[in-house]
PDB file of N, CA and C in Angstrom:
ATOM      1  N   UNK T 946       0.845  -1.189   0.000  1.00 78.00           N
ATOM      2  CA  UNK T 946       0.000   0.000   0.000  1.00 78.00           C
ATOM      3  C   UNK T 946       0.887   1.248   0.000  1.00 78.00           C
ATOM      4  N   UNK T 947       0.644   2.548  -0.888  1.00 87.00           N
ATOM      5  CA  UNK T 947       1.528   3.739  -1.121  1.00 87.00           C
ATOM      6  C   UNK T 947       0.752   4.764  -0.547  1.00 87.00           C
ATOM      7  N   UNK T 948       0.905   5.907  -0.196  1.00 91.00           N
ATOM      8  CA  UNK T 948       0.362   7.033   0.277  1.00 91.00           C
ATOM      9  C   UNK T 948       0.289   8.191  -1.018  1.00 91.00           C
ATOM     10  N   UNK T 949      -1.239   8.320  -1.139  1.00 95.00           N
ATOM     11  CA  UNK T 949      -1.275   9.391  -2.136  1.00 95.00           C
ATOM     12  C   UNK T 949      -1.848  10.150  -1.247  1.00 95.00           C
ATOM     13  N   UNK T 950      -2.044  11.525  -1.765  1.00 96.00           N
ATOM     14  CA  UNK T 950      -2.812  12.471  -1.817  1.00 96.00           C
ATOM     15  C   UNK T 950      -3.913  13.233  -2.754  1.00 96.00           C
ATOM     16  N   UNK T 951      -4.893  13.240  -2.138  1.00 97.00           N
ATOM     17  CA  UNK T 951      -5.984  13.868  -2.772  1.00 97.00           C
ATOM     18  C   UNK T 951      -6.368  14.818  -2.499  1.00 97.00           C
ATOM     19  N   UNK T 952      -5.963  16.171  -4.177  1.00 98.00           N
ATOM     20  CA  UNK T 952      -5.494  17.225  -3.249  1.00 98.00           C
ATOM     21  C   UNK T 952      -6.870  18.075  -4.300  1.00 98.00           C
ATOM     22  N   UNK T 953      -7.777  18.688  -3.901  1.00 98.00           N
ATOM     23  CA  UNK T 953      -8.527  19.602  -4.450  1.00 98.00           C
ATOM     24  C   UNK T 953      -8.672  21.172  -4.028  1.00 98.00           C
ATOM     25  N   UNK T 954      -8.514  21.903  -5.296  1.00 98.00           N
ATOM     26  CA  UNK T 954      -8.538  23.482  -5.602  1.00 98.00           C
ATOM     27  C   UNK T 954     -10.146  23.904  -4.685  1.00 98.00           C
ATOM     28  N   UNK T 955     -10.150  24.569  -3.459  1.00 98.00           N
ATOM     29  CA  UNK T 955     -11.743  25.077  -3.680  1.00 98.00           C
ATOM     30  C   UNK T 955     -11.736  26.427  -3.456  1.00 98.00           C
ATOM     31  N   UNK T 956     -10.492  27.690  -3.225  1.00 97.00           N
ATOM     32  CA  UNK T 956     -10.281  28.972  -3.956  1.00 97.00           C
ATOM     33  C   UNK T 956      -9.520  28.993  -4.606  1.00 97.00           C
ATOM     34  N   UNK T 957     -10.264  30.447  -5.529  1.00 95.00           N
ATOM     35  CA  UNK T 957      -9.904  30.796  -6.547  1.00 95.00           C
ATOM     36  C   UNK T 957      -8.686  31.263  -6.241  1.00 95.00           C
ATOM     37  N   UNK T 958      -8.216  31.031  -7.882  1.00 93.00           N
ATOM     38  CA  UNK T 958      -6.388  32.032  -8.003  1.00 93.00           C
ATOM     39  C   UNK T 958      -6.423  33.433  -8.745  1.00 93.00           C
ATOM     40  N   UNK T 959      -7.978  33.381  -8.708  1.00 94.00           N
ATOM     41  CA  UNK T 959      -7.817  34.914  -9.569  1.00 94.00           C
ATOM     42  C   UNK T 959      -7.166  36.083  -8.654  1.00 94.00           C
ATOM     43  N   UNK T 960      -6.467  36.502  -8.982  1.00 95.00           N
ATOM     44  CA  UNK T 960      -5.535  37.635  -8.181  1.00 95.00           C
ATOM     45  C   UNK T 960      -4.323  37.201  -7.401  1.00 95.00           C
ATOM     46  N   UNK T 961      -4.161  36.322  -7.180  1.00 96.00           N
ATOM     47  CA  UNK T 961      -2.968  35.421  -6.915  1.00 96.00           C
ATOM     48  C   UNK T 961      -1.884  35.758  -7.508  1.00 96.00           C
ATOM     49  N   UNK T 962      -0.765  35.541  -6.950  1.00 97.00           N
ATOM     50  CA  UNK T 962       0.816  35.725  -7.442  1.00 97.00           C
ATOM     51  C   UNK T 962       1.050  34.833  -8.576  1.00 97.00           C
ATOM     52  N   UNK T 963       1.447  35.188  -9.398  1.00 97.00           N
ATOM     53  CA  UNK T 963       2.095  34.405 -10.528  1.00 97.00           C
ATOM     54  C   UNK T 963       2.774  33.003 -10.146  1.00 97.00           C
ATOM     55  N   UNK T 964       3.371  32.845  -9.006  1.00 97.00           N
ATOM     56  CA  UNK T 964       3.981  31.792  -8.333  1.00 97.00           C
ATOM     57  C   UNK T 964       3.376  30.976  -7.506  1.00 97.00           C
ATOM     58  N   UNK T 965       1.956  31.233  -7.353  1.00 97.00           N
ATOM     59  CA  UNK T 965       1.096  30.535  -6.556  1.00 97.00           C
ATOM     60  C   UNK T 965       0.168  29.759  -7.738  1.00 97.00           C
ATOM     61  N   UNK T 966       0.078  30.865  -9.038  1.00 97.00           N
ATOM     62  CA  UNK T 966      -0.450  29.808 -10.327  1.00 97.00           C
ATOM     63  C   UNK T 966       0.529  28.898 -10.839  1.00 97.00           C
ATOM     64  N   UNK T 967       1.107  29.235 -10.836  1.00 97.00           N
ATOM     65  CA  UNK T 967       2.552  28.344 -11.512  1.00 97.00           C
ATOM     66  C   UNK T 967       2.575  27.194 -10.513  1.00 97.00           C
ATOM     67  N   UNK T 968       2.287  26.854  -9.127  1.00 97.00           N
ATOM     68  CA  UNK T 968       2.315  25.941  -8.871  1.00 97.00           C
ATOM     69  C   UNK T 968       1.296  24.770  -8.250  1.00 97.00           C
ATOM     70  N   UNK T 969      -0.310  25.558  -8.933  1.00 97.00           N
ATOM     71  CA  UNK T 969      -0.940  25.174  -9.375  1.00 97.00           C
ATOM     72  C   UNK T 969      -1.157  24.446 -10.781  1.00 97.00           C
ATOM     73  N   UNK T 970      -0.556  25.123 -11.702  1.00 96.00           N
ATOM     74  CA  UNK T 970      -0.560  24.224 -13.467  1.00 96.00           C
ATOM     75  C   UNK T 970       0.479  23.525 -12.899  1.00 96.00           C
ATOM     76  N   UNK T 971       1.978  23.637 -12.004  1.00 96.00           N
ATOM     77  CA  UNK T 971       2.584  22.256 -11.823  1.00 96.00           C
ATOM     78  C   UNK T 971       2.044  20.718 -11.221  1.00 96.00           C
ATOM     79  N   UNK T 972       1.109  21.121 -10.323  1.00 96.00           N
ATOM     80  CA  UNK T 972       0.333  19.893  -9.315  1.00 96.00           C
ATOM     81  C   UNK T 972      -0.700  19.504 -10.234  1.00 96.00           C
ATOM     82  N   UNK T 973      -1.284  20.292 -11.591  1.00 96.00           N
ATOM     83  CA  UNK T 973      -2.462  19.841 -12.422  1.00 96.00           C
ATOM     84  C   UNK T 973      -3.262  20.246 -12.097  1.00 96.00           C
ATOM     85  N   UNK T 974      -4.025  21.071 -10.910  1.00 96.00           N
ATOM     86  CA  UNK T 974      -5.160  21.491 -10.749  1.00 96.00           C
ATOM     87  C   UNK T 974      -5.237  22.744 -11.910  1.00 96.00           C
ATOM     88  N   UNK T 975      -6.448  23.293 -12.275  1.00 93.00           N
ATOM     89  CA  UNK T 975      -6.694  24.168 -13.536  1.00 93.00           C
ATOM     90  C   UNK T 975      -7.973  24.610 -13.129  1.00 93.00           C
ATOM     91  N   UNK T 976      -9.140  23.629 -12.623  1.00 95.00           N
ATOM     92  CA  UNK T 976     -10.418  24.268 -12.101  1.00 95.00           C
ATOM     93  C   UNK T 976     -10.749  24.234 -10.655  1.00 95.00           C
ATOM     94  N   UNK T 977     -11.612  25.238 -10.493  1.00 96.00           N
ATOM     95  CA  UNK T 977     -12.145  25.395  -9.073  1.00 96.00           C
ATOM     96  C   UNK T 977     -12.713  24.271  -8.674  1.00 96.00           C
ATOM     97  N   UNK T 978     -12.318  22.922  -7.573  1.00 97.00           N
ATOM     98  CA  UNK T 978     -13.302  21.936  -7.272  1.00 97.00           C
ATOM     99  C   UNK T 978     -12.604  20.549  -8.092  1.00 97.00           C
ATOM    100  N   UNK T 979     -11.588  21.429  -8.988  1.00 97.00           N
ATOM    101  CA  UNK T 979     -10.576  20.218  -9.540  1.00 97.00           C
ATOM    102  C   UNK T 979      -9.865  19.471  -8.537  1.00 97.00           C
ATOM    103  N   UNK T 980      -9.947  18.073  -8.759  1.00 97.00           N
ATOM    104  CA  UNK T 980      -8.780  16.949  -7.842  1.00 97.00           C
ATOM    105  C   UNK T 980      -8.198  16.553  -8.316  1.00 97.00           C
ATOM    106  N   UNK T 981      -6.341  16.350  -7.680  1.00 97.00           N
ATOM    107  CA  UNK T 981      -5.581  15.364  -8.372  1.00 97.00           C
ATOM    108  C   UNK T 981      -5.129  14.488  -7.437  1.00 97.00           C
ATOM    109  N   UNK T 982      -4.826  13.413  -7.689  1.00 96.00           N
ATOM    110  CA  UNK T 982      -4.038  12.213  -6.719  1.00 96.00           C
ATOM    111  C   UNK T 982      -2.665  12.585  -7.283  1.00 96.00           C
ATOM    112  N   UNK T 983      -1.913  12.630  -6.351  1.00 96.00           N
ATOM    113  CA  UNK T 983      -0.626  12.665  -6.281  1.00 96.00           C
ATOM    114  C   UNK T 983       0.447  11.970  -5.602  1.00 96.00           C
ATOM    115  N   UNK T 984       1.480  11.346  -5.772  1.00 94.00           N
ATOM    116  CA  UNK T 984       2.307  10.753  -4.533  1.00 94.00           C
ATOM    117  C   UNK T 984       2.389  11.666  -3.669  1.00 94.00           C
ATOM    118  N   UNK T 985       2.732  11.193  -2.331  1.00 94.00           N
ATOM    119  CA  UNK T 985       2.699  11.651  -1.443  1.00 94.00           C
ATOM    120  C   UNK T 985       4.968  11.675  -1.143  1.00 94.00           C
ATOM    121  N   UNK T 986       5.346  13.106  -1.703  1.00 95.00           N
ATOM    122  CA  UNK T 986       6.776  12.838  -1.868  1.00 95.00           C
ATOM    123  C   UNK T 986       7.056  14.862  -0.779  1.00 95.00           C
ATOM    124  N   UNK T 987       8.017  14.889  -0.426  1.00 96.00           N
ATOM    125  CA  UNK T 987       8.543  16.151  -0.101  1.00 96.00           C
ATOM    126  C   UNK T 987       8.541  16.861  -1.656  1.00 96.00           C
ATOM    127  N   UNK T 988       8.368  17.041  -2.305  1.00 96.00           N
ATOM    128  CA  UNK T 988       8.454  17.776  -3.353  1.00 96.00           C
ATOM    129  C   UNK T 988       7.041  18.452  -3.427  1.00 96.00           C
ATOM    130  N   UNK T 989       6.411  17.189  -3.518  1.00 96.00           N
ATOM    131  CA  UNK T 989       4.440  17.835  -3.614  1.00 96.00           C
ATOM    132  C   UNK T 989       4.037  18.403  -2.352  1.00 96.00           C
ATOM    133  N   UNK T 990       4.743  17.953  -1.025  1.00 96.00           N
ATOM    134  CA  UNK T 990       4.778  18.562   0.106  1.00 96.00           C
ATOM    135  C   UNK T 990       4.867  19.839   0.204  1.00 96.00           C
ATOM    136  N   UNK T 991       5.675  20.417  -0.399  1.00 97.00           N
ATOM    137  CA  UNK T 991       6.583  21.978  -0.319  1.00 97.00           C
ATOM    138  C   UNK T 991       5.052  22.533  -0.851  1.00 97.00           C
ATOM    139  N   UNK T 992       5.034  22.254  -2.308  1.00 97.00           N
ATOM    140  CA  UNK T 992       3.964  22.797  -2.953  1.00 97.00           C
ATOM    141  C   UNK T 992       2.763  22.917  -2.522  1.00 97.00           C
ATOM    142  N   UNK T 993       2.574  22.102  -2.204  1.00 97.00           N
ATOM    143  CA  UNK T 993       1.450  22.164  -0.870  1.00 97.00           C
ATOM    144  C   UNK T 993       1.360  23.207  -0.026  1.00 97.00           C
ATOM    145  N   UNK T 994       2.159  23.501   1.165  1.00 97.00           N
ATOM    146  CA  UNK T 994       2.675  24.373   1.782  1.00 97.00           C
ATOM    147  C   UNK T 994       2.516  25.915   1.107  1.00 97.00           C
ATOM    148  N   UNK T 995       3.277  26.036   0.050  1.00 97.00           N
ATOM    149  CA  UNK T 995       2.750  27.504  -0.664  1.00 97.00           C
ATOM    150  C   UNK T 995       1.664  28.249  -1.045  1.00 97.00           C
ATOM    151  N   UNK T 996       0.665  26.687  -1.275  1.00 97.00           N
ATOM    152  CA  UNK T 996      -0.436  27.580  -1.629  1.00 97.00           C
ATOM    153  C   UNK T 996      -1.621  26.272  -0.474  1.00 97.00           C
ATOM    154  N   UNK T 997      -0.990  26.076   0.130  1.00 96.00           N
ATOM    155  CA  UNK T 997      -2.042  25.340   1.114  1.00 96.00           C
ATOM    156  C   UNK T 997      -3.395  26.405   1.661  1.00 96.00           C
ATOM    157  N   UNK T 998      -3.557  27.727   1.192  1.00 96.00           N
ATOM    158  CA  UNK T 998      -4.913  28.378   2.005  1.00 96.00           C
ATOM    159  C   UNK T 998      -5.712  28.402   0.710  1.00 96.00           C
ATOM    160  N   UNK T 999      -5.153  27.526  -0.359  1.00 97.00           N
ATOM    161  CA  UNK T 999      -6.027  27.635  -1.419  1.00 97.00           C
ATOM    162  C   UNK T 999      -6.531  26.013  -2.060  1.00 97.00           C
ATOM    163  N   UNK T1000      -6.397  24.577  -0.853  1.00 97.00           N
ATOM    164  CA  UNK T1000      -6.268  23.781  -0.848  1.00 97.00           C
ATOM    165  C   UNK T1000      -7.296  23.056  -0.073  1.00 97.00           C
ATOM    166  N   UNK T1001      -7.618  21.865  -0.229  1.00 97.00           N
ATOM    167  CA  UNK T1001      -7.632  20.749   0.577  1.00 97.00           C
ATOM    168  C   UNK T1001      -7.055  19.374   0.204  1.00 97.00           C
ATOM    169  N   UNK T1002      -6.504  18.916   1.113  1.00 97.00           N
ATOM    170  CA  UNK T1002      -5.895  17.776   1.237  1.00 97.00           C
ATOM    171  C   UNK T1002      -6.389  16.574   1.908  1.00 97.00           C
ATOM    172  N   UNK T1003      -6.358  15.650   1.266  1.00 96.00           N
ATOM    173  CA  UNK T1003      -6.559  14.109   1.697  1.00 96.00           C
ATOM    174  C   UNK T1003      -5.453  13.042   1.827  1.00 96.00           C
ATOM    175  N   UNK T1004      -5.092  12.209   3.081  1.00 95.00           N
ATOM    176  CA  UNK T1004      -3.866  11.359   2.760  1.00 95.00           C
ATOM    177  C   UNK T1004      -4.875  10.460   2.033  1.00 95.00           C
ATOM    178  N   UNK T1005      -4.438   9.382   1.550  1.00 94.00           N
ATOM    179  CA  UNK T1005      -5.055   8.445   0.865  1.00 94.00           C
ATOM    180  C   UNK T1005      -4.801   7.004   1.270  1.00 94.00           C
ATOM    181  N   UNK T1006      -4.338   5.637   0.971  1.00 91.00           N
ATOM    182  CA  UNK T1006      -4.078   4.532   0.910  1.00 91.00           C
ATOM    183  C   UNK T1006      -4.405   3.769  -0.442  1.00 91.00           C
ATOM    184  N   UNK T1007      -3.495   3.600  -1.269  1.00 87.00           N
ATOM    185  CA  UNK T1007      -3.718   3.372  -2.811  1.00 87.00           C
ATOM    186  C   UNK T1007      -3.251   2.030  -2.424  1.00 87.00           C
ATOM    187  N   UNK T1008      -3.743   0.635  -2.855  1.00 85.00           N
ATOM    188  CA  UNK T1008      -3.308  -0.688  -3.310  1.00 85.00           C
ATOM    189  C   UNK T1008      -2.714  -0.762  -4.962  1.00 85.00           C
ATOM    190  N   UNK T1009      -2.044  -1.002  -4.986  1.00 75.00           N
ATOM    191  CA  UNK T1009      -0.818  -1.078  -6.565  1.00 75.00           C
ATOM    192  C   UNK T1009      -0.424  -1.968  -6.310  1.00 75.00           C
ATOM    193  N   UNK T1010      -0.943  -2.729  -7.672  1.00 70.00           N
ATOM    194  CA  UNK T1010      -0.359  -4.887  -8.156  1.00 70.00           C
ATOM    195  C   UNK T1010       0.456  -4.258  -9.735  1.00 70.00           C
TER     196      UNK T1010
END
């Protein structure tokens, strides 16, 4: 079993720093209410962190054969 995250957009980035969108199109979110599963790595961590007041997060438990 791996640890993802399920990470969904539910504010907006309109008016947001250029660097807070940018690391939004990096994680894949694009719409309001959009989710992505992601590994759960220090990299997606950080990103997280930057724009975490524009976030919610889920740990997950993924089974992979």
């Amino acid at each position: 079993m791996t640890k993802r995250l399920k990470i969904t957009l539910v504010k907006s980035y309109i008016g947001r720093p250029e660097k807070h969108r940018k690391v939004l199109r990096g994680m894949g979110l694009q719409k309001l209410n959009g989710t992505v599963l992601l590994q759960d790595t220090p990299e997606i961590r950080g990103m997280i962190n930057k724009v975490s007041h524009l976030l919610s997060v889920e740990v997950v438990e993924v089974n992979e054969q």
